[in-house]
Amino acid sequence: MKIEDYRSILRRYWSYDDFRGIQLEIIESIGNGHDTLGLMPTGGGKSITFQVPALAKDGTCIVITPLIALMKDQVEHLRHRGIRAAAIYSGLTREEIVTILENCIFGDIKILYVSPERLSSELFQTKLRHIRVSFITVDEAHCISQWGYDFRPSYLQIANIRKLLPGIPVLALTATATPAVVQDMLEKLGFPSNPGIFKMSFERKNLAYVVRRATDKREQLIHILNSLKGPAIVYARSRKRTKEMADLLSEAGISSTFYHAGLDTAVKDERQKAWQQDQVRVMVATNAFGMGIDKPDVRLVIHIDCPDSIEAYFQEAGRAGRDGRKAYAVLLYNDADQRKLEKRIADTFPEKNYIRQVYEHLAYFYQIGVGSGYNHTFEFNIDKFCHAFHHFPIQVDSALKILNRAGYIEYTEEQDNQARVMFTIGRNDLYRLEHTSPNEEKVITMLLRNYGGLFTDYNYIDESFIASQTGLQPHQVYMTLKSLSERHILHFIPQKKTPYIRYTQRREDMEHVQLPPSIYEERKEQFIERIHAMINYATNDEVCRSRQLLRYFGEENDHNCEQCDVCLSHRPQGLVSEVKLDEAMERILTLLGDGKPHPITDLRGIQLPTDELDAALDYLLQEEYIRQADGLLLRI
């Protein structure tokens, strides 16, 4: 495939004239059949690097990603562009999955998104053998590394898939990987000794990193949002805190909503859509929000709680300013944050004896004797368990994750059980119904048109899809289904998220539970290092913030960003001066708006402090908004 052919695809489907950064190098490498690793910052255009070659090559590109939101979002965008794409994720019926896989076999789908958990499915592996796979893309590839901040055991299944598809190249993509994680990724993915590795600078020249010391974070949060305009994300540590902060902002007259993994899918979709369409300005969220969200004009990302790793912070902060315009990433920090971060070490890695005790209590909870329980699966109510044995949920959750990694249990934190419906009256009785509301009639009609077998068995439904087809809001669909269920017209089982525990080996005596160094001590040490790196970033007021972040990811930079709080520390007003810098830049660009060269002395006519004008001029020259020659300034 020639370079111009790739450009032709880019122009046809995306209307871009050319690739940017290292996109073309990655595309050429995977297009030529080489195992390829792409290291690109958030907003660097990762999706183009596999979507373009997928269209250029025969067969189906398998994209492995843990993010259901990203799957749905990208499939929708690809289909809108006329590209045949599909996704397989939890909640689909077996029939729907079979249909999608058979469409791949027949060559009707160019890009198929799957979750890593799907890779171990017997159905998936059976069908995969008959699919003509062009190449495999592993998104968020750092998840395969046990030294990464977001290790997911299901990613290890990728090596098995490679055995089923010998000779099929792999493209691994990530935005957050230290040199040690990169090496581990290459080994786990079975890359050759000399793979194609392409690294884009992680520097974001339009993004100003700011750490604001804040005794009263709430006051600072409101102050910053009132000082800087445009769409914003506020990251909080807990679900409860997202609601508290959203309520606080709403009371202060700042349009906001909140988002976390515990909300119903329909509610999450509704809030995400409202924010993306600028009906709501601020999204207050846990780290469950943001992956795969395509909103380039976010001007501000604020962390009101300190993340526990540079990787997490860099990825979340990087969701600001993807359109290339000036944006801000602000971390609100005080001494209490360091204490909280240090406490997370003990919460995430409780003592080994405590972990063994949780394992023992789990057996009491399910009444499993020594030597039994193998392959038994149970719903897990963590609140009930903690109440029965006087534990705290955070430490129990951590203990179960460690037992999961050690191979004693499989702990599925949240298994998504999709909503289900079955009519409890016959079809003829349904037609004779009286006193149905307009909303009920809409929902009933939509169910009959789009779902089969509802009079004989339960069928999975998608409340968001029903909402889009009926013109109702998701919460209206939910309430209508509840009303129909209460009237015994149908039986509605709402969606719920239920943790499960499966014993992967026979129950051991508590004292025989082994937690080797690779599972406990080594991972704990890595976690401590990440915590301390985060604390150091927040408290180091001597080194440019951007240079600190780049150095963490193995990238040395010989220049300061000149826009973070450290670089601007000689300006007493801190972040407020940043707002004034924007005003100064606007005034300079207005002066040069006539397209004619102006003597630099004309800047004296702008009634603003000299230091602000100088800083604004430096930025505009550096970013090539204007150019200077022979003492004259010209807008480009």
Short mmCIF file of C-alpha atoms in Angstrom, two decimals, residues 36-38 46 50 61-66 119 135-144 155 158 162 170-174 185 189 191:
data_model
loop_
_atom_site.label_atom_id
_atom_site.label_comp_id
_atom_site.label_asym_id
_atom_site.label_seq_id
_atom_site.Cartn_x
_atom_site.Cartn_y
_atom_site.Cartn_z
CA THR A 36 4.13 -2.28 16.16
CA LEU A 37 4.06 -0.27 19.38
CA GLY A 38 2.72 3.27 19.35
CA LYS A 46 -4.48 6.93 18.31
CA PHE A 50 -5.60 1.44 13.31
CA CYS A 61 -9.29 -5.67 12.36
CA ILE A 62 -9.87 -6.94 15.92
CA VAL A 63 -9.61 -4.08 18.44
CA ILE A 64 -9.16 -5.14 22.07
CA THR A 65 -10.16 -2.45 24.56
CA PRO A 66 -11.52 -2.52 28.14
CA LEU A 119 -10.98 -13.44 24.38
CA PHE A 135 -4.35 -7.42 12.31
CA ILE A 136 -5.01 -7.12 16.06
CA THR A 137 -5.04 -3.77 17.83
CA VAL A 138 -4.47 -3.67 21.59
CA ASP A 139 -5.70 -0.33 22.97
CA GLU A 140 -4.67 0.77 26.48
CA ALA A 141 -1.86 -1.76 26.09
CA HIS A 142 -0.25 -0.78 29.40
CA CYS A 143 -3.02 -2.84 31.05
CA ILE A 144 -1.09 -6.00 30.12
CA TYR A 155 -5.17 -8.86 28.92
CA ILE A 158 -3.97 -11.85 24.14
CA ARG A 162 -1.86 -14.85 18.95
CA VAL A 170 -0.29 -6.79 16.50
CA LEU A 171 -0.53 -3.02 16.97
CA ALA A 172 -0.22 -2.00 20.64
CA LEU A 173 -1.22 1.54 21.62
CA THR A 174 -0.98 3.41 24.92
CA MET A 185 4.39 -4.92 27.40
CA LEU A 189 2.56 -9.46 23.82
CA PHE A 191 6.81 -9.01 20.22
#
